[in-house]
Tab-separated table of N, CA, C and O in Angstrom:
chain	number	residue	atom	x	y	z
A	1	UNK	N	-25.590	-66.149	39.059
A	1	UNK	CA	-25.760	-64.949	38.271
A	1	UNK	C	-26.846	-64.076	38.891
A	1	UNK	O	-27.899	-64.557	39.248
A	2	UNK	N	-26.548	-62.777	38.979
A	2	UNK	CA	-27.536	-61.863	39.550
A	2	UNK	C	-28.343	-61.235	38.430
A	2	UNK	O	-27.846	-61.005	37.338
A	3	UNK	N	-29.568	-60.936	38.731
A	3	UNK	CA	-30.466	-60.357	37.747
A	3	UNK	C	-30.363	-58.835	37.811
A	3	UNK	O	-30.276	-58.257	38.879
A	4	UNK	N	-30.377	-58.153	36.649
A	4	UNK	CA	-30.292	-56.698	36.597
A	4	UNK	C	-31.591	-56.102	37.123
A	4	UNK	O	-32.654	-56.695	36.969
A	5	UNK	N	-31.525	-54.916	37.754
A	5	UNK	CA	-32.741	-54.294	38.284
A	5	UNK	C	-33.695	-53.920	37.160
A	5	UNK	O	-33.284	-53.511	36.089
A	6	UNK	N	-34.980	-54.069	37.435
A	6	UNK	CA	-36.022	-53.716	36.461
A	6	UNK	C	-36.238	-52.203	36.487
A	6	UNK	O	-36.101	-51.557	37.508
A	7	UNK	N	-36.601	-51.629	35.328
A	7	UNK	CA	-36.889	-50.198	35.238
A	7	UNK	C	-38.290	-50.010	34.704
A	7	UNK	O	-38.877	-50.917	34.113
A	8	UNK	N	-38.819	-48.795	34.864
A	8	UNK	CA	-40.155	-48.483	34.378
A	8	UNK	C	-40.149	-48.264	32.879
A	8	UNK	O	-41.183	-48.217	32.253
A	9	UNK	N	-38.971	-48.100	32.272
A	9	UNK	CA	-38.875	-47.820	30.849
A	9	UNK	C	-39.229	-49.005	29.982
A	9	UNK	O	-39.441	-48.871	28.788
A	10	UNK	N	-39.260	-50.196	30.533
A	10	UNK	CA	-39.667	-51.345	29.757
A	10	UNK	C	-38.519	-52.143	29.196
A	10	UNK	O	-38.720	-53.217	28.651
A	11	UNK	N	-37.287	-51.650	29.294
A	11	UNK	CA	-36.172	-52.387	28.718
A	11	UNK	C	-35.755	-53.540	29.619
A	11	UNK	O	-35.095	-54.463	29.172
A	12	UNK	N	-36.118	-53.474	30.896
A	12	UNK	CA	-35.831	-54.567	31.797
A	12	UNK	C	-34.526	-54.418	32.538
A	12	UNK	O	-34.320	-55.046	33.547
A	13	UNK	N	-33.637	-53.572	32.056
A	13	UNK	CA	-32.372	-53.375	32.754
A	13	UNK	C	-32.058	-51.898	32.835
A	13	UNK	O	-32.424	-51.130	31.956
A	14	UNK	N	-31.375	-51.517	33.905
A	14	UNK	CA	-30.942	-50.135	34.075
A	14	UNK	C	-29.481	-50.057	33.665
A	14	UNK	O	-28.731	-51.009	33.869
A	15	UNK	N	-29.049	-48.948	33.070
A	15	UNK	CA	-27.634	-48.808	32.732
A	15	UNK	C	-26.773	-48.932	33.987
A	15	UNK	O	-27.156	-48.483	35.063
A	16	UNK	N	-25.629	-49.545	33.840
A	16	UNK	CA	-24.771	-49.802	34.994
A	16	UNK	C	-24.254	-48.513	35.616
A	16	UNK	O	-24.028	-48.447	36.822
A	17	UNK	N	-24.078	-47.457	34.821
A	17	UNK	CA	-23.510	-46.218	35.345
A	17	UNK	C	-24.576	-45.167	35.687
A	17	UNK	O	-24.238	-44.021	35.934
A	18	UNK	N	-25.853	-45.541	35.694
A	18	UNK	CA	-26.910	-44.586	36.004
A	18	UNK	C	-26.853	-44.222	37.484
A	18	UNK	O	-26.783	-45.099	38.335
A	19	UNK	N	-26.883	-42.915	37.796
A	19	UNK	CA	-26.836	-42.513	39.204
A	19	UNK	C	-28.157	-42.841	39.894
A	19	UNK	O	-29.222	-42.734	39.304
A	20	UNK	N	-28.063	-43.243	41.127
A	20	UNK	CA	-29.262	-43.525	41.917
A	20	UNK	C	-29.725	-42.214	42.534
A	20	UNK	O	-28.932	-41.483	43.118
A	21	UNK	N	-31.001	-41.915	42.383
A	21	UNK	CA	-31.541	-40.661	42.910
A	21	UNK	C	-32.513	-40.961	44.031
A	21	UNK	O	-33.240	-41.944	43.993
A	22	UNK	N	-32.535	-40.077	44.989
A	22	UNK	CA	-33.441	-40.271	46.123
A	22	UNK	C	-34.873	-39.941	45.700
A	22	UNK	O	-35.113	-39.301	44.676
A	23	UNK	N	-35.810	-40.357	46.522
A	23	UNK	CA	-37.215	-40.091	46.246
A	23	UNK	C	-37.482	-38.588	46.232
A	23	UNK	O	-38.230	-38.083	45.390
A	24	UNK	N	-36.835	-37.851	47.125
A	24	UNK	CA	-37.013	-36.392	47.186
A	24	UNK	C	-36.508	-35.734	45.899
A	24	UNK	O	-37.132	-34.808	45.380
A	25	UNK	N	-35.380	-36.220	45.374
A	25	UNK	CA	-34.843	-35.665	44.121
A	25	UNK	C	-35.780	-35.959	42.959
A	25	UNK	O	-36.015	-35.102	42.103
A	26	UNK	N	-36.317	-37.163	42.928
A	26	UNK	CA	-37.254	-37.523	41.863
A	26	UNK	C	-38.513	-36.670	41.934
A	26	UNK	O	-39.005	-36.164	40.912
A	27	UNK	N	-39.044	-36.488	43.143
A	27	UNK	CA	-40.251	-35.670	43.300
A	27	UNK	C	-39.992	-34.212	42.923
A	27	UNK	O	-40.835	-33.568	42.300
A	28	UNK	N	-38.824	-33.696	43.292
A	28	UNK	CA	-38.476	-32.316	42.926
A	28	UNK	C	-38.368	-32.186	41.410
A	28	UNK	O	-38.824	-31.190	40.823
A	29	UNK	N	-37.783	-33.188	40.765
A	29	UNK	CA	-37.649	-33.175	39.309
A	29	UNK	C	-39.025	-33.241	38.643
A	29	UNK	O	-39.288	-32.537	37.665
A	30	UNK	N	-39.910	-34.047	39.195
A	30	UNK	CA	-41.271	-34.152	38.657
A	30	UNK	C	-41.989	-32.807	38.787
A	30	UNK	O	-42.630	-32.348	37.834
A	31	UNK	N	-41.876	-32.160	39.935
A	31	UNK	CA	-42.530	-30.859	40.135
A	31	UNK	C	-41.970	-29.808	39.186
A	31	UNK	O	-42.714	-28.995	38.641
A	32	UNK	N	-40.656	-29.822	38.965
A	32	UNK	CA	-40.038	-28.878	38.032
A	32	UNK	C	-40.562	-29.118	36.616
A	32	UNK	O	-40.902	-28.180	35.894
A	33	UNK	N	-40.644	-30.389	36.218
A	33	UNK	CA	-41.147	-30.710	34.885
A	33	UNK	C	-42.608	-30.317	34.729
A	33	UNK	O	-43.018	-29.833	33.669
A	34	UNK	N	-43.394	-30.502	35.778
A	34	UNK	CA	-44.799	-30.083	35.728
A	34	UNK	C	-44.910	-28.575	35.572
A	34	UNK	O	-45.735	-28.070	34.817
A	35	UNK	N	-44.084	-27.840	36.307
A	35	UNK	CA	-44.107	-26.376	36.206
A	35	UNK	C	-43.688	-25.931	34.806
A	35	UNK	O	-44.294	-25.010	34.236
A	36	UNK	N	-42.673	-26.580	34.245
A	36	UNK	CA	-42.241	-26.254	32.879
A	36	UNK	C	-43.355	-26.535	31.876
A	36	UNK	O	-43.602	-25.737	30.970
A	37	UNK	N	-44.005	-27.677	32.030
A	37	UNK	CA	-45.104	-28.035	31.130
A	37	UNK	C	-46.250	-27.043	31.265
A	37	UNK	O	-46.830	-26.602	30.269
A	38	UNK	N	-46.576	-26.660	32.506
A	38	UNK	CA	-47.632	-25.681	32.744
A	38	UNK	C	-47.304	-24.356	32.049
A	38	UNK	O	-48.167	-23.754	31.396
A	39	UNK	N	-46.062	-23.897	32.176
A	39	UNK	CA	-45.653	-22.638	31.546
A	39	UNK	C	-45.732	-22.750	30.021
A	39	UNK	O	-46.175	-21.804	29.341
A	40	UNK	N	-45.335	-23.885	29.482
A	40	UNK	CA	-45.387	-24.081	28.031
A	40	UNK	C	-46.835	-24.071	27.541
A	40	UNK	O	-47.158	-23.422	26.534
A	41	UNK	N	-47.710	-24.770	28.241
A	41	UNK	CA	-49.120	-24.800	27.852
A	41	UNK	C	-49.763	-23.422	27.978
A	41	UNK	O	-50.573	-23.037	27.130
A	42	UNK	N	-49.403	-22.666	29.008
A	42	UNK	CA	-49.919	-21.304	29.153
A	42	UNK	C	-49.471	-20.425	27.987
A	42	UNK	O	-50.248	-19.627	27.467
A	43	UNK	N	-48.211	-20.577	27.571
A	43	UNK	CA	-47.701	-19.788	26.446
A	43	UNK	C	-48.423	-20.152	25.151
A	43	UNK	O	-48.773	-19.271	24.356
A	44	UNK	N	-48.668	-21.434	24.936
A	44	UNK	CA	-49.391	-21.872	23.736
A	44	UNK	C	-50.820	-21.343	23.764
A	44	UNK	O	-51.328	-20.824	22.766
A	45	UNK	N	-51.470	-21.450	24.924
A	45	UNK	CA	-52.844	-20.975	25.051
A	45	UNK	C	-52.918	-19.475	24.792
A	45	UNK	O	-53.807	-18.996	24.097
A	46	UNK	N	-51.970	-18.718	25.319
A	46	UNK	CA	-51.963	-17.266	25.116
A	46	UNK	C	-51.769	-16.934	23.642
A	46	UNK	O	-52.431	-16.068	23.098
A	47	UNK	N	-50.871	-17.655	22.985
A	47	UNK	CA	-50.577	-17.376	21.580
A	47	UNK	C	-51.781	-17.672	20.690
A	47	UNK	O	-52.003	-16.988	19.692
A	48	UNK	N	-52.580	-18.668	21.032
A	48	UNK	CA	-53.717	-19.044	20.205
A	48	UNK	C	-55.011	-18.333	20.597
A	48	UNK	O	-55.989	-18.406	19.856
A	49	UNK	N	-55.032	-17.634	21.721
A	49	UNK	CA	-56.230	-16.967	22.211
A	49	UNK	C	-56.197	-15.502	21.773
A	49	UNK	O	-55.672	-14.631	22.468
A	50	UNK	N	-56.775	-15.223	20.602
A	50	UNK	CA	-56.704	-13.871	20.040
A	50	UNK	C	-57.436	-12.823	20.883
A	50	UNK	O	-56.919	-11.714	21.045
A	51	UNK	N	-58.610	-13.113	21.444
A	51	UNK	CA	-59.238	-12.100	22.295
A	51	UNK	C	-58.371	-11.735	23.508
A	51	UNK	O	-58.296	-10.570	23.897
A	52	UNK	N	-57.713	-12.718	24.076
A	52	UNK	CA	-56.842	-12.447	25.224
A	52	UNK	C	-55.643	-11.599	24.787
A	52	UNK	O	-55.226	-10.687	25.500
A	53	UNK	N	-55.100	-11.881	23.601
A	53	UNK	CA	-53.992	-11.070	23.089
A	53	UNK	C	-54.442	-9.636	22.848
A	53	UNK	O	-53.698	-8.694	23.126
A	54	UNK	N	-55.654	-9.465	22.328
A	54	UNK	CA	-56.174	-8.118	22.069
A	54	UNK	C	-56.337	-7.342	23.372
A	54	UNK	O	-55.979	-6.157	23.439
A	55	UNK	N	-56.875	-8.011	24.416
A	55	UNK	CA	-57.009	-7.340	25.708
A	55	UNK	C	-55.638	-6.963	26.267
A	55	UNK	O	-55.463	-5.869	26.822
A	56	UNK	N	-54.690	-7.852	26.108
A	56	UNK	CA	-53.331	-7.588	26.605
A	56	UNK	C	-52.710	-6.406	25.857
A	56	UNK	O	-52.087	-5.534	26.464
A	57	UNK	N	-52.885	-6.364	24.531
A	57	UNK	CA	-52.347	-5.259	23.732
A	57	UNK	C	-53.016	-3.940	24.115
A	57	UNK	O	-52.347	-2.905	24.222
A	58	UNK	N	-54.327	-3.971	24.327
A	58	UNK	CA	-55.042	-2.746	24.723
A	58	UNK	C	-54.550	-2.258	26.080
A	58	UNK	O	-54.383	-1.047	26.286
A	59	UNK	N	-54.293	-3.184	26.980
A	59	UNK	CA	-53.781	-2.803	28.302
A	59	UNK	C	-52.393	-2.168	28.179
A	59	UNK	O	-52.101	-1.179	28.859
A	60	UNK	N	-51.541	-2.728	27.304
A	60	UNK	CA	-50.201	-2.154	27.107
A	60	UNK	C	-50.294	-0.744	26.543
A	60	UNK	O	-49.577	0.163	26.984
A	61	UNK	N	-51.183	-0.530	25.557
A	61	UNK	CA	-51.339	0.796	24.959
A	61	UNK	C	-51.861	1.779	26.004
A	61	UNK	O	-51.363	2.906	26.115
A	62	UNK	N	-52.842	1.347	26.777
A	62	UNK	CA	-53.403	2.219	27.820
A	62	UNK	C	-52.327	2.600	28.833
A	62	UNK	O	-52.238	3.763	29.254
A	63	UNK	N	-51.492	1.647	29.208
A	63	UNK	CA	-50.412	1.932	30.156
A	63	UNK	C	-49.414	2.928	29.577
A	63	UNK	O	-48.960	3.837	30.274
A	64	UNK	N	-49.087	2.764	28.303
A	64	UNK	CA	-48.145	3.694	27.661
A	64	UNK	C	-48.726	5.099	27.578
A	64	UNK	O	-48.015	6.085	27.796
A	65	UNK	N	-50.009	5.199	27.236
A	65	UNK	CA	-50.659	6.507	27.142
A	65	UNK	C	-50.686	7.168	28.512
A	65	UNK	O	-50.373	8.355	28.651
A	66	UNK	N	-51.045	6.410	29.540
A	66	UNK	CA	-51.076	6.978	30.892
A	66	UNK	C	-49.686	7.415	31.342
A	66	UNK	O	-49.539	8.450	31.985
A	67	UNK	N	-48.658	6.617	31.002
A	67	UNK	CA	-47.292	6.988	31.372
A	67	UNK	C	-46.861	8.263	30.636
A	67	UNK	O	-46.267	9.161	31.227
A	68	UNK	N	-47.211	8.366	29.336
A	68	UNK	CA	-46.877	9.577	28.573
A	68	UNK	C	-47.606	10.782	29.154
A	68	UNK	O	-47.010	11.847	29.323
A	69	UNK	N	-48.884	10.611	29.485
A	69	UNK	CA	-49.671	11.718	30.044
A	69	UNK	C	-49.076	12.192	31.365
A	69	UNK	O	-49.008	13.384	31.635
A	70	UNK	N	-48.597	11.250	32.162
A	70	UNK	CA	-48.030	11.601	33.468
A	70	UNK	C	-46.631	12.195	33.333
A	70	UNK	O	-46.306	13.186	33.970
A	71	UNK	N	-45.786	11.578	32.484
A	71	UNK	CA	-44.393	12.001	32.368
A	71	UNK	C	-44.210	13.276	31.551
A	71	UNK	O	-43.320	14.074	31.843
A	72	UNK	N	-45.020	13.477	30.506
A	72	UNK	CA	-44.830	14.619	29.632
A	72	UNK	C	-46.191	15.113	29.133
A	72	UNK	O	-46.602	14.809	28.008
A	73	UNK	N	-46.889	15.899	29.939
A	73	UNK	CA	-48.241	16.325	29.566
A	73	UNK	C	-48.284	17.216	28.315
A	73	UNK	O	-49.284	17.210	27.594
A	74	UNK	N	-47.212	17.957	28.025
A	74	UNK	CA	-47.209	18.826	26.843
A	74	UNK	C	-47.240	17.981	25.573
A	74	UNK	O	-48.023	18.240	24.646
A	75	UNK	N	-46.398	16.954	25.520
A	75	UNK	CA	-46.380	16.066	24.353
A	75	UNK	C	-47.722	15.351	24.243
A	75	UNK	O	-48.272	15.204	23.145
A	76	UNK	N	-48.264	14.909	25.362
A	76	UNK	CA	-49.562	14.231	25.351
A	76	UNK	C	-50.638	15.150	24.769
A	76	UNK	O	-51.426	14.734	23.917
A	77	UNK	N	-50.663	16.407	25.218
A	77	UNK	CA	-51.651	17.364	24.699
A	77	UNK	C	-51.478	17.601	23.213
A	77	UNK	O	-52.457	17.703	22.469
A	78	UNK	N	-50.227	17.673	22.772
A	78	UNK	CA	-49.960	17.873	21.348
A	78	UNK	C	-50.451	16.682	20.528
A	78	UNK	O	-51.050	16.859	19.459
A	79	UNK	N	-50.202	15.484	21.025
A	79	UNK	CA	-50.649	14.285	20.316
A	79	UNK	C	-52.172	14.240	20.256
A	79	UNK	O	-52.753	13.930	19.206
A	80	UNK	N	-52.843	14.559	21.359
A	80	UNK	CA	-54.306	14.555	21.377
A	80	UNK	C	-54.847	15.612	20.415
A	80	UNK	O	-55.779	15.342	19.644
A	81	UNK	N	-54.263	16.788	20.423
A	81	UNK	CA	-54.715	17.848	19.513
A	81	UNK	C	-54.516	17.430	18.057
A	81	UNK	O	-55.385	17.675	17.204
A	82	UNK	N	-53.395	16.805	17.759
A	82	UNK	CA	-53.149	16.322	16.395
A	82	UNK	C	-54.145	15.256	15.984
A	82	UNK	O	-54.626	15.245	14.840
A	83	UNK	N	-54.487	14.367	16.903
A	83	UNK	CA	-55.457	13.317	16.588
A	83	UNK	C	-56.842	13.920	16.347
A	83	UNK	O	-57.551	13.523	15.413
A	84	UNK	N	-57.219	14.898	17.153
A	84	UNK	CA	-58.518	15.557	16.969
A	84	UNK	C	-58.543	16.288	15.631
A	84	UNK	O	-59.538	16.223	14.885
A	85	UNK	N	-57.466	16.955	15.277
A	85	UNK	CA	-57.397	17.655	13.996
A	85	UNK	C	-57.484	16.673	12.833
A	85	UNK	O	-58.164	16.939	11.828
A	86	UNK	N	-56.813	15.533	12.952
A	86	UNK	CA	-56.841	14.542	11.875
A	86	UNK	C	-58.245	13.969	11.700
A	86	UNK	O	-58.729	13.811	10.572
A	87	UNK	N	-58.927	13.672	12.798
A	87	UNK	CA	-60.291	13.140	12.714
A	87	UNK	C	-61.226	14.210	12.136
A	87	UNK	O	-62.083	13.911	11.291
A	88	UNK	N	-61.062	15.446	12.564
A	88	UNK	CA	-61.892	16.535	12.031
A	88	UNK	C	-61.667	16.726	10.542
A	88	UNK	O	-62.623	16.895	9.774
A	89	UNK	N	-60.415	16.704	10.113
A	89	UNK	CA	-60.120	16.865	8.684
A	89	UNK	C	-60.696	15.708	7.879
A	89	UNK	O	-61.250	15.922	6.786
A	90	UNK	N	-60.592	14.500	8.403
A	90	UNK	CA	-61.152	13.347	7.694
A	90	UNK	C	-62.664	13.472	7.587
A	90	UNK	O	-63.260	13.147	6.543
A	91	UNK	N	-63.317	13.968	8.640
A	91	UNK	CA	-64.770	14.138	8.608
A	91	UNK	C	-65.167	15.197	7.574
A	91	UNK	O	-66.102	14.987	6.791
A	92	UNK	N	-64.465	16.330	7.552
A	92	UNK	CA	-64.785	17.395	6.591
A	92	UNK	C	-64.587	16.895	5.169
A	92	UNK	O	-65.450	17.101	4.298
A	93	UNK	N	-63.471	16.202	4.915
A	93	UNK	CA	-63.228	15.699	3.564
A	93	UNK	C	-64.254	14.639	3.194
A	93	UNK	O	-64.684	14.573	2.033
A	94	UNK	N	-64.654	13.834	4.137
A	94	UNK	CA	-65.672	12.819	3.854
A	94	UNK	C	-67.001	13.437	3.511
A	94	UNK	O	-67.695	12.998	2.570
A	95	UNK	N	-67.387	14.475	4.258
A	95	UNK	CA	-68.663	15.149	3.952
A	95	UNK	C	-68.607	15.843	2.604
A	95	UNK	O	-69.583	15.835	1.845
A	96	UNK	N	-67.480	16.458	2.270
A	96	UNK	CA	-67.349	17.111	0.962
A	96	UNK	C	-67.434	16.100	-0.175
A	96	UNK	O	-68.068	16.358	-1.181
A	97	UNK	N	-66.760	14.980	0.019
A	97	UNK	CA	-66.792	13.942	-1.007
A	97	UNK	C	-68.212	13.411	-1.173
A	97	UNK	O	-68.669	13.203	-2.300
A	98	UNK	N	-68.922	13.209	-0.065
A	98	UNK	CA	-70.296	12.701	-0.146
A	98	UNK	C	-71.230	13.728	-0.769
A	98	UNK	O	-72.164	13.354	-1.477
A	99	UNK	N	-70.986	15.009	-0.525
A	99	UNK	CA	-71.848	16.065	-1.073
A	99	UNK	C	-71.663	16.200	-2.577
A	99	UNK	O	-72.598	16.589	-3.289
A	100	UNK	N	-70.510	15.869	-3.120
A	100	UNK	CA	-70.260	15.989	-4.561
A	100	UNK	C	-70.992	14.913	-5.356
A	100	UNK	O	-71.237	15.099	-6.526
A	101	UNK	N	-71.324	13.812	-4.739
A	101	UNK	CA	-71.975	12.724	-5.492
A	101	UNK	C	-73.420	12.905	-5.583
A	101	UNK	O	-74.297	13.358	-5.335
C-alpha cells in the first residue's frame, strides 16, 4: 500500500484530482494574493483615515475649480461674484442683527 502525499493543510492527504502546480505558478499566485491584500488594506486605511479623505476631497475640489476657471472663465467669474455677494449680504445682515440687540 502506498501512502498519500502529505499537505501543508494538516489533513495529511491531498485530493486525488488536485492539479500539480509548478513552483513558479505558486510564487506568482502568492505575489498576486499579496498585491490584492495590499490593495485591500490600503482601501481600508483610506476609508478610516478622515484627514487623508479631507485632503483628497480638497484636492478634487481645487482641481474642479481650476478646470472650470480654465475651460469657462465667464462662468467662473459669475460664480466668484455670486459668492462674494452672498458673503457680503451675510455680513451686512449679521451686523444689522447684532446692532438691534
